[in-house]
mmCIF file of C-alpha atoms in Angstrom:
data_model
loop_
_atom_site.group_PDB
_atom_site.id
_atom_site.type_symbol
_atom_site.label_atom_id
_atom_site.label_comp_id
_atom_site.label_asym_id
_atom_site.label_seq_id
_atom_site.Cartn_x
_atom_site.Cartn_y
_atom_site.Cartn_z
ATOM 1 C CA UNK A 268 188.915 -0.820 252.654
ATOM 2 C CA UNK A 269 190.301 -1.531 248.703
ATOM 3 C CA UNK A 270 189.124 -5.290 249.039
ATOM 4 C CA UNK A 271 191.895 -7.576 246.699
ATOM 5 C CA UNK A 272 189.576 -10.675 245.737
ATOM 6 C CA UNK A 273 192.696 -13.234 245.284
ATOM 7 C CA UNK A 274 192.080 -16.521 243.293
ATOM 8 C CA UNK A 275 194.095 -19.767 244.412
ATOM 9 C CA UNK A 276 194.526 -18.406 248.097
ATOM 10 C CA UNK A 277 195.281 -21.411 249.531
ATOM 11 C CA UNK A 278 197.938 -22.210 246.626
ATOM 12 C CA UNK A 279 201.645 -20.884 246.258
ATOM 13 C CA UNK A 280 201.196 -17.353 244.209
ATOM 14 C CA UNK A 281 197.567 -16.894 245.800
ATOM 15 C CA UNK A 282 198.392 -17.521 249.781
ATOM 16 C CA UNK A 283 201.165 -15.226 249.006
ATOM 17 C CA UNK A 284 198.554 -11.988 248.185
ATOM 18 C CA UNK A 285 197.010 -12.936 251.186
ATOM 19 C CA UNK A 286 199.836 -12.962 253.055
ATOM 20 C CA UNK A 287 201.180 -9.763 252.244
ATOM 21 C CA UNK A 288 197.736 -7.873 252.053
ATOM 22 C CA UNK A 289 197.369 -8.848 256.187
ATOM 23 C CA UNK A 290 201.301 -8.527 257.137
ATOM 24 C CA UNK A 291 200.598 -4.503 256.156
ATOM 25 C CA UNK A 292 197.072 -3.675 257.939
ATOM 26 C CA UNK A 293 197.632 0.021 258.003
ATOM 27 C CA UNK A 294 197.775 -0.294 253.784
ATOM 28 C CA UNK A 295 193.938 0.174 253.439
ATOM 29 C CA UNK A 296 193.556 -2.961 251.509
ATOM 30 C CA UNK A 297 191.794 -6.036 252.565
ATOM 31 C CA UNK A 298 192.044 -9.733 251.293
ATOM 32 C CA UNK A 299 189.257 -11.317 250.259
ATOM 33 C CA UNK A 300 190.473 -15.470 249.944
ATOM 34 C CA UNK A 301 188.935 -17.189 247.452
ATOM 35 C CA UNK A 302 188.770 -21.052 247.543
ATOM 36 C CA UNK A 303 186.352 -23.891 246.512
ATOM 37 C CA UNK A 304 186.314 -25.289 249.600
ATOM 38 C CA UNK A 305 185.872 -22.849 252.824
ATOM 39 C CA UNK A 306 185.933 -25.397 255.219
ATOM 40 C CA UNK A 307 189.546 -26.732 254.068
ATOM 41 C CA UNK A 308 192.242 -26.229 256.825
ATOM 42 C CA UNK A 309 194.166 -23.993 254.244
ATOM 43 C CA UNK A 310 190.696 -21.768 254.198
ATOM 44 C CA UNK A 311 190.686 -21.422 257.892
ATOM 45 C CA UNK A 312 193.907 -20.968 258.461
ATOM 46 C CA UNK A 313 193.726 -17.361 256.291
ATOM 47 C CA UNK A 314 190.294 -16.726 257.792
ATOM 48 C CA UNK A 315 192.054 -16.949 260.960
ATOM 49 C CA UNK A 316 194.820 -14.651 260.490
ATOM 50 C CA UNK A 317 192.029 -12.070 259.093
ATOM 51 C CA UNK A 318 191.504 -12.954 255.827
ATOM 52 C CA UNK A 319 187.499 -12.760 254.078
ATOM 53 C CA UNK A 320 187.102 -16.453 252.778
ATOM 54 C CA UNK A 321 184.251 -16.947 250.244
ATOM 55 C CA UNK A 322 183.690 -20.200 248.354
ATOM 56 C CA UNK A 323 184.284 -19.776 244.049
ATOM 57 C CA UNK A 324 185.210 -21.662 241.079
ATOM 58 C CA UNK A 325 186.746 -20.549 238.382
ATOM 59 C CA UNK A 326 184.749 -23.015 236.393
ATOM 60 C CA UNK A 327 181.603 -21.304 237.601
ATOM 61 C CA UNK A 328 181.422 -17.729 236.059
ATOM 62 C CA UNK A 329 178.166 -17.192 238.816
ATOM 63 C CA UNK A 330 180.621 -18.129 241.887
ATOM 64 C CA UNK A 331 183.335 -15.728 240.516
ATOM 65 C CA UNK A 332 180.668 -12.853 239.753
ATOM 66 C CA UNK A 333 179.861 -12.777 243.300
ATOM 67 C CA UNK A 334 183.122 -13.279 244.777
ATOM 68 C CA UNK A 335 184.103 -9.736 243.041
ATOM 69 C CA UNK A 336 181.587 -7.873 243.866
ATOM 70 C CA UNK A 337 182.111 -4.566 245.677
ATOM 71 C CA UNK A 338 185.976 -5.947 245.857
ATOM 72 C CA UNK A 339 188.712 -3.147 244.503
ATOM 73 C CA UNK A 340 190.406 -5.801 242.474
ATOM 74 C CA UNK A 341 191.869 -8.602 241.854
ATOM 75 C CA UNK A 342 194.528 -11.440 241.721
ATOM 76 C CA UNK A 343 193.850 -13.909 239.099
ATOM 77 C CA UNK A 344 195.852 -17.325 238.608
ATOM 78 C CA UNK A 345 195.143 -20.411 237.210
ATOM 79 C CA UNK A 346 196.378 -24.025 237.989
ATOM 80 C CA UNK A 347 197.503 -26.142 234.155
ATOM 81 C CA UNK A 348 198.739 -29.048 236.134
ATOM 82 C CA UNK A 349 195.676 -29.783 237.931
ATOM 83 C CA UNK A 350 194.061 -30.926 234.783
ATOM 84 C CA UNK A 351 196.697 -30.386 231.638
ATOM 85 C CA UNK A 352 194.271 -28.853 229.906
ATOM 86 C CA UNK A 353 194.659 -25.377 228.200
ATOM 87 C CA UNK A 354 191.201 -25.160 226.955
ATOM 88 C CA UNK A 355 190.069 -25.420 230.523
ATOM 89 C CA UNK A 356 192.555 -23.259 232.046
ATOM 90 C CA UNK A 357 191.590 -20.507 228.797
ATOM 91 C CA UNK A 358 187.693 -20.556 229.570
ATOM 92 C CA UNK A 359 188.909 -20.320 233.198
ATOM 93 C CA UNK A 360 191.116 -16.988 232.053
ATOM 94 C CA UNK A 361 188.326 -15.767 230.363
ATOM 95 C CA UNK A 362 185.257 -16.408 233.442
ATOM 96 C CA UNK A 363 187.844 -14.394 235.235
ATOM 97 C CA UNK A 364 188.082 -11.216 233.132
ATOM 98 C CA UNK A 365 184.270 -11.345 232.331
ATOM 99 C CA UNK A 366 183.519 -11.543 236.193
ATOM 100 C CA UNK A 367 186.017 -8.374 236.926
ATOM 101 C CA UNK A 368 184.826 -6.106 234.192
ATOM 102 C CA UNK A 369 181.207 -7.525 235.545
ATOM 103 C CA UNK A 370 182.694 -5.860 239.257
ATOM 104 C CA UNK A 371 183.875 -2.617 237.904
ATOM 105 C CA UNK A 372 187.090 -3.694 239.324
ATOM 106 C CA UNK A 373 189.467 -0.777 239.468
ATOM 107 C CA UNK A 374 192.517 -3.305 239.071
ATOM 108 C CA UNK A 375 193.585 -6.702 237.868
ATOM 109 C CA UNK A 376 196.764 -8.820 238.180
ATOM 110 C CA UNK A 377 196.887 -12.055 236.116
ATOM 111 C CA UNK A 378 199.366 -14.401 236.681
ATOM 112 C CA UNK A 379 200.849 -15.618 232.963
ATOM 113 C CA UNK A 380 203.576 -16.359 230.990
ATOM 114 C CA UNK A 381 205.186 -16.610 227.275
ATOM 115 C CA UNK A 382 202.887 -17.851 224.284
ATOM 116 C CA UNK A 383 206.016 -19.576 223.073
ATOM 117 C CA UNK A 384 204.394 -19.636 219.389
ATOM 118 C CA UNK A 385 204.874 -16.086 219.272
ATOM 119 C CA UNK A 386 208.752 -16.882 219.104
ATOM 120 C CA UNK A 387 208.416 -20.162 216.895
ATOM 121 C CA UNK A 388 206.431 -21.808 214.667
ATOM 122 C CA UNK A 389 204.372 -25.097 215.296
ATOM 123 C CA UNK A 390 206.772 -26.850 213.134
ATOM 124 C CA UNK A 391 210.031 -25.703 214.576
ATOM 125 C CA UNK A 392 211.770 -28.742 215.104
ATOM 126 C CA UNK A 393 213.808 -27.610 217.695
ATOM 127 C CA UNK A 394 211.221 -29.327 220.004
ATOM 128 C CA UNK A 395 207.847 -31.286 219.486
ATOM 129 C CA UNK A 396 204.612 -29.742 219.116
ATOM 130 C CA UNK A 397 202.242 -30.876 222.108
ATOM 131 C CA UNK A 398 198.896 -31.736 222.166
ATOM 132 C CA UNK A 399 197.946 -30.817 218.669
ATOM 133 C CA UNK A 400 198.885 -26.797 218.619
ATOM 134 C CA UNK A 401 201.009 -25.852 221.322
ATOM 135 C CA UNK A 402 204.636 -25.762 222.150
ATOM 136 C CA UNK A 403 204.818 -25.382 225.637
ATOM 137 C CA UNK A 404 200.795 -25.885 227.182
ATOM 138 C CA UNK A 405 201.473 -24.114 230.235
ATOM 139 C CA UNK A 406 202.755 -20.845 229.009
ATOM 140 C CA UNK A 407 200.524 -21.004 225.554
ATOM 141 C CA UNK A 408 197.121 -21.022 227.644
ATOM 142 C CA UNK A 409 198.325 -18.222 229.797
ATOM 143 C CA UNK A 410 199.572 -16.107 227.013
ATOM 144 C CA UNK A 411 197.349 -16.467 224.783
ATOM 145 C CA UNK A 412 194.889 -15.529 227.833
ATOM 146 C CA UNK A 413 196.189 -11.900 228.496
ATOM 147 C CA UNK A 414 194.331 -10.664 225.598
ATOM 148 C CA UNK A 415 190.931 -11.502 227.474
ATOM 149 C CA UNK A 416 192.213 -9.635 230.449
ATOM 150 C CA UNK A 417 193.830 -6.836 227.901
ATOM 151 C CA UNK A 418 190.758 -6.353 226.559
ATOM 152 C CA UNK A 419 188.024 -6.422 229.473
ATOM 153 C CA UNK A 420 187.668 -2.808 230.011
ATOM 154 C CA UNK A 421 189.456 -3.363 233.559
ATOM 155 C CA UNK A 422 192.853 -1.786 234.254
ATOM 156 C CA UNK A 423 195.059 -4.942 233.649
ATOM 157 C CA UNK A 424 198.444 -5.690 234.687
ATOM 158 C CA UNK A 425 200.136 -9.243 233.598
ATOM 159 C CA UNK A 426 202.500 -10.993 235.646
ATOM 160 C CA UNK A 427 205.207 -12.645 234.545
ATOM 161 C CA UNK A 428 206.196 -15.149 236.969
ATOM 162 C CA UNK A 429 208.980 -17.973 236.465
ATOM 163 C CA UNK A 430 210.155 -20.903 238.269
ATOM 164 C CA UNK A 431 209.869 -21.583 241.939
ATOM 165 C CA UNK A 432 212.439 -22.507 244.629
ATOM 166 C CA UNK A 433 209.834 -24.759 246.020
ATOM 167 C CA UNK A 434 210.270 -26.968 242.632
ATOM 168 C CA UNK A 435 213.166 -27.955 244.602
ATOM 169 C CA UNK A 436 211.339 -29.366 247.387
ATOM 170 C CA UNK A 437 208.181 -30.835 245.075
ATOM 171 C CA UNK A 438 208.638 -31.470 242.000
ATOM 172 C CA UNK A 439 212.028 -33.415 241.942
ATOM 173 C CA UNK A 440 214.238 -30.933 240.992
ATOM 174 C CA UNK A 441 216.222 -31.358 243.758
ATOM 175 C CA UNK A 442 219.556 -32.853 243.239
ATOM 176 C CA UNK A 443 219.645 -36.527 242.409
ATOM 177 C CA UNK A 444 221.714 -39.281 243.645
ATOM 178 C CA UNK A 445 224.255 -40.683 240.438
ATOM 179 C CA UNK A 446 224.576 -44.481 240.356
ATOM 180 C CA UNK A 447 228.177 -43.479 241.865
ATOM 181 C CA UNK A 448 227.034 -41.882 244.895
ATOM 182 C CA UNK A 449 227.307 -38.776 244.016
ATOM 183 C CA UNK A 450 224.487 -35.299 244.326
ATOM 184 C CA UNK A 451 223.966 -33.606 241.010
ATOM 185 C CA UNK A 452 221.484 -30.975 239.676
ATOM 186 C CA UNK A 453 220.512 -32.591 236.731
ATOM 187 C CA UNK A 454 218.228 -29.878 235.278
ATOM 188 C CA UNK A 455 218.308 -29.450 231.310
ATOM 189 C CA UNK A 456 219.719 -25.498 231.483
ATOM 190 C CA UNK A 457 222.603 -26.318 229.407
ATOM 191 C CA UNK A 458 224.934 -23.094 229.966
ATOM 192 C CA UNK A 459 222.280 -20.564 230.180
ATOM 193 C CA UNK A 460 221.240 -18.465 233.709
ATOM 194 C CA UNK A 461 217.230 -19.198 234.863
ATOM 195 C CA UNK A 462 215.292 -16.681 236.734
ATOM 196 C CA UNK A 463 213.904 -18.262 239.713
ATOM 197 C CA UNK A 464 211.908 -16.836 242.490
ATOM 198 C CA UNK A 465 209.709 -17.951 245.815
ATOM 199 C CA UNK A 466 206.697 -18.492 244.669
ATOM 200 C CA UNK A 467 205.168 -16.614 248.190
ATOM 201 C CA UNK A 468 207.618 -13.627 247.060
ATOM 202 C CA UNK A 469 205.227 -13.557 243.781
ATOM 203 C CA UNK A 470 202.335 -12.933 245.533
ATOM 204 C CA UNK A 471 204.435 -10.402 247.526
ATOM 205 C CA UNK A 472 205.236 -8.876 244.644
ATOM 206 C CA UNK A 473 201.937 -8.756 243.011
ATOM 207 C CA UNK A 474 200.363 -6.994 246.288
ATOM 208 C CA UNK A 475 203.120 -4.292 245.707
ATOM 209 C CA UNK A 476 201.797 -3.812 241.985
ATOM 210 C CA UNK A 477 198.266 -3.266 243.425
ATOM 211 C CA UNK A 478 199.956 -0.713 245.514
ATOM 212 C CA UNK A 479 201.654 1.066 242.671
ATOM 213 C CA UNK A 480 198.801 1.445 240.545
ATOM 214 C CA UNK A 481 198.103 3.220 237.672
ATOM 215 C CA UNK A 482 201.889 2.853 236.477
ATOM 216 C CA UNK A 483 201.378 -0.848 236.104
ATOM 217 C CA UNK A 484 197.946 -0.172 234.326
ATOM 218 C CA UNK A 485 198.077 -2.220 230.638
ATOM 219 C CA UNK A 486 201.969 -2.745 231.227
ATOM 220 C CA UNK A 487 203.368 -6.379 231.293
ATOM 221 C CA UNK A 488 205.619 -6.952 234.244
ATOM 222 C CA UNK A 489 207.791 -9.514 234.890
ATOM 223 C CA UNK A 490 209.517 -10.492 238.411
ATOM 224 C CA UNK A 491 212.319 -12.816 239.646
ATOM 225 C CA UNK A 492 214.554 -12.965 242.746
ATOM 226 C CA UNK A 493 218.046 -14.328 240.717
ATOM 227 C CA UNK A 494 219.092 -15.640 237.110
ATOM 228 C CA UNK A 495 220.995 -18.607 238.277
ATOM 229 C CA UNK A 496 222.685 -21.552 236.242
ATOM 230 C CA UNK A 497 223.449 -24.743 236.917
ATOM 231 C CA UNK A 498 226.990 -24.292 238.643
ATOM 232 C CA UNK A 499 225.402 -21.612 240.918
ATOM 233 C CA UNK A 500 222.645 -23.894 242.069
ATOM 234 C CA UNK A 501 225.030 -26.465 242.854
ATOM 235 C CA UNK A 502 227.067 -24.120 244.619
ATOM 236 C CA UNK A 503 224.076 -23.297 246.938
ATOM 237 C CA UNK A 504 223.120 -26.804 247.170
ATOM 238 C CA UNK A 505 226.328 -27.888 248.645
ATOM 239 C CA UNK A 506 226.617 -25.191 251.244
ATOM 240 C CA UNK A 507 223.293 -26.175 252.034
ATOM 241 C CA UNK A 508 223.056 -29.774 252.479
ATOM 242 C CA UNK A 509 226.849 -29.896 254.118
ATOM 243 C CA UNK A 510 227.306 -31.902 251.104
ATOM 244 C CA UNK A 511 228.908 -31.377 247.832
ATOM 245 C CA UNK A 512 226.357 -30.854 244.800
ATOM 246 C CA UNK A 513 227.734 -31.037 240.933
ATOM 247 C CA UNK A 514 225.926 -29.814 237.718
ATOM 248 C CA UNK A 515 225.393 -32.712 235.355
ATOM 249 C CA UNK A 516 222.086 -31.684 233.215
ATOM 250 C CA UNK A 517 219.976 -33.687 231.306
ATOM 251 C CA UNK A 518 219.790 -33.417 227.754
ATOM 252 C CA UNK A 519 215.972 -31.505 226.795
ATOM 253 C CA UNK A 520 215.129 -35.369 225.012
ATOM 254 C CA UNK A 521 216.133 -36.775 228.378
ATOM 255 C CA UNK A 522 213.539 -35.124 230.425
ATOM 256 C CA UNK A 523 210.639 -35.138 228.177
ATOM 257 C CA UNK A 524 211.650 -38.975 228.306
ATOM 258 C CA UNK A 525 211.479 -39.068 232.025
ATOM 259 C CA UNK A 526 207.837 -39.823 231.691
ATOM 260 C CA UNK A 527 205.886 -38.085 234.691
ATOM 261 C CA UNK A 528 202.617 -36.442 233.626
ATOM 262 C CA UNK A 529 203.466 -33.171 231.474
ATOM 263 C CA UNK A 530 207.344 -34.661 231.283
ATOM 264 C CA UNK A 531 207.593 -33.271 227.695
ATOM 265 C CA UNK A 532 205.567 -29.709 229.044
ATOM 266 C CA UNK A 533 208.351 -29.140 231.230
ATOM 267 C CA UNK A 534 210.875 -30.774 229.352
ATOM 268 C CA UNK A 535 209.810 -28.449 225.939
ATOM 269 C CA UNK A 536 209.820 -25.186 228.969
ATOM 270 C CA UNK A 537 213.462 -25.928 230.120
ATOM 271 C CA UNK A 538 214.347 -25.945 226.186
ATOM 272 C CA UNK A 539 212.383 -22.667 225.561
ATOM 273 C CA UNK A 540 213.942 -20.770 228.060
ATOM 274 C CA UNK A 541 217.813 -21.801 226.918
ATOM 275 C CA UNK A 542 217.305 -21.706 223.218
ATOM 276 C CA UNK A 543 215.057 -17.905 223.858
ATOM 277 C CA UNK A 544 216.941 -16.804 226.601
ATOM 278 C CA UNK A 545 217.415 -13.416 225.893
ATOM 279 C CA UNK A 546 214.023 -12.432 225.845
ATOM 280 C CA UNK A 547 213.261 -14.587 228.786
ATOM 281 C CA UNK A 548 215.444 -13.143 230.969
ATOM 282 C CA UNK A 549 215.135 -9.581 229.796
ATOM 283 C CA UNK A 550 211.560 -9.589 230.737
ATOM 284 C CA UNK A 551 211.846 -10.782 234.399
ATOM 285 C CA UNK A 552 213.875 -8.186 236.511
ATOM 286 C CA UNK A 553 215.171 -8.200 240.435
ATOM 287 C CA UNK A 554 215.379 -5.029 240.799
ATOM 288 C CA UNK A 555 212.100 -4.790 239.950
ATOM 289 C CA UNK A 556 210.869 -7.039 241.953
ATOM 290 C CA UNK A 557 212.799 -6.196 245.202
ATOM 291 C CA UNK A 558 210.997 -2.679 244.437
ATOM 292 C CA UNK A 559 207.983 -3.960 244.734
ATOM 293 C CA UNK A 560 208.723 -6.567 247.561
ATOM 294 C CA UNK A 561 211.260 -5.505 249.878
ATOM 295 C CA UNK A 562 211.667 -8.875 251.906
ATOM 296 C CA UNK A 563 212.065 -10.641 248.471
ATOM 297 C CA UNK A 564 214.310 -14.154 249.203
ATOM 298 C CA UNK A 565 217.540 -14.891 247.397
ATOM 299 C CA UNK A 566 218.195 -18.345 246.395
ATOM 300 C CA UNK A 567 221.089 -18.481 249.361
ATOM 301 C CA UNK A 568 218.009 -16.484 251.759
ATOM 302 C CA UNK A 569 215.516 -19.670 250.254
ATOM 303 C CA UNK A 570 217.983 -22.352 251.124
ATOM 304 C CA UNK A 571 218.399 -21.310 254.490
ATOM 305 C CA UNK A 572 215.059 -21.544 255.624
ATOM 306 C CA UNK A 573 214.119 -25.199 253.562
ATOM 307 C CA UNK A 574 217.364 -26.127 253.012
ATOM 308 C CA UNK A 575 216.495 -29.191 255.744
ATOM 309 C CA UNK A 576 213.427 -29.911 254.030
ATOM 310 C CA UNK A 577 214.988 -30.639 250.688
ATOM 311 C CA UNK A 578 214.777 -34.157 250.057
ATOM 312 C CA UNK A 579 217.909 -36.782 249.463
ATOM 313 C CA UNK A 580 217.676 -39.981 248.223
#
């Protein structure tokens, strides 16, 4: 049995990896779900579904080495918005890369994003510099950490992710009720298309990378379900909500000024995707994602399942 140790196993991406492995029982792969709290209800559900559940903490290198021991591979992911610290995220990534090397793993898939500083200088006036040394902190730290995995001596695949459809449920990206009573998609997308994907499908695609193996060693893979503009999102919501939804985007500055924790970071992210949309889009391939995971959900598929859960104000 080729055991895949899955960090973030009770979260969106890691949970997708675990579910994909468990749904393919004749594949020769098994799932080891890593969690800080094996007694949580989410961890108990994974155990009941057939996963091996073990305690591990990304801030505790010894626990990671123990959790990776004897495994074939590992799916590695961090969660910047738990702490908003690039330094912490970088340290966690290095801990995982070091543990993978110590365990002699045969393949690591690392969930990552671009280091936007490769595309613009910190003094670039298009968007503010944050925390003194980043443009999009939750991107830049992950992109910087790629080197830790690629230099670890373990065959590694950086997996470029993208915006989740689930952000329309939990992050306030859903259509907003405007003063005139109408509903509108108000995200600052400008006039470009943005790659989207269901969070669980990221994990399922990661499992597909483990299945295909060697062709992905040392190579960056980018995935998406669809590339969608504001008008396309509005049309999907209009159908799902049975109420007209239009596209009325905010400016990047207005989004940065919304005041929620990380608003400046996310506003910069939208502007990076907009200003460098050719780069961002051409690295994220729906065709590849569908090959890795035949059950990939389109936006309308996702709305069919989740449309009734979208908040309406």
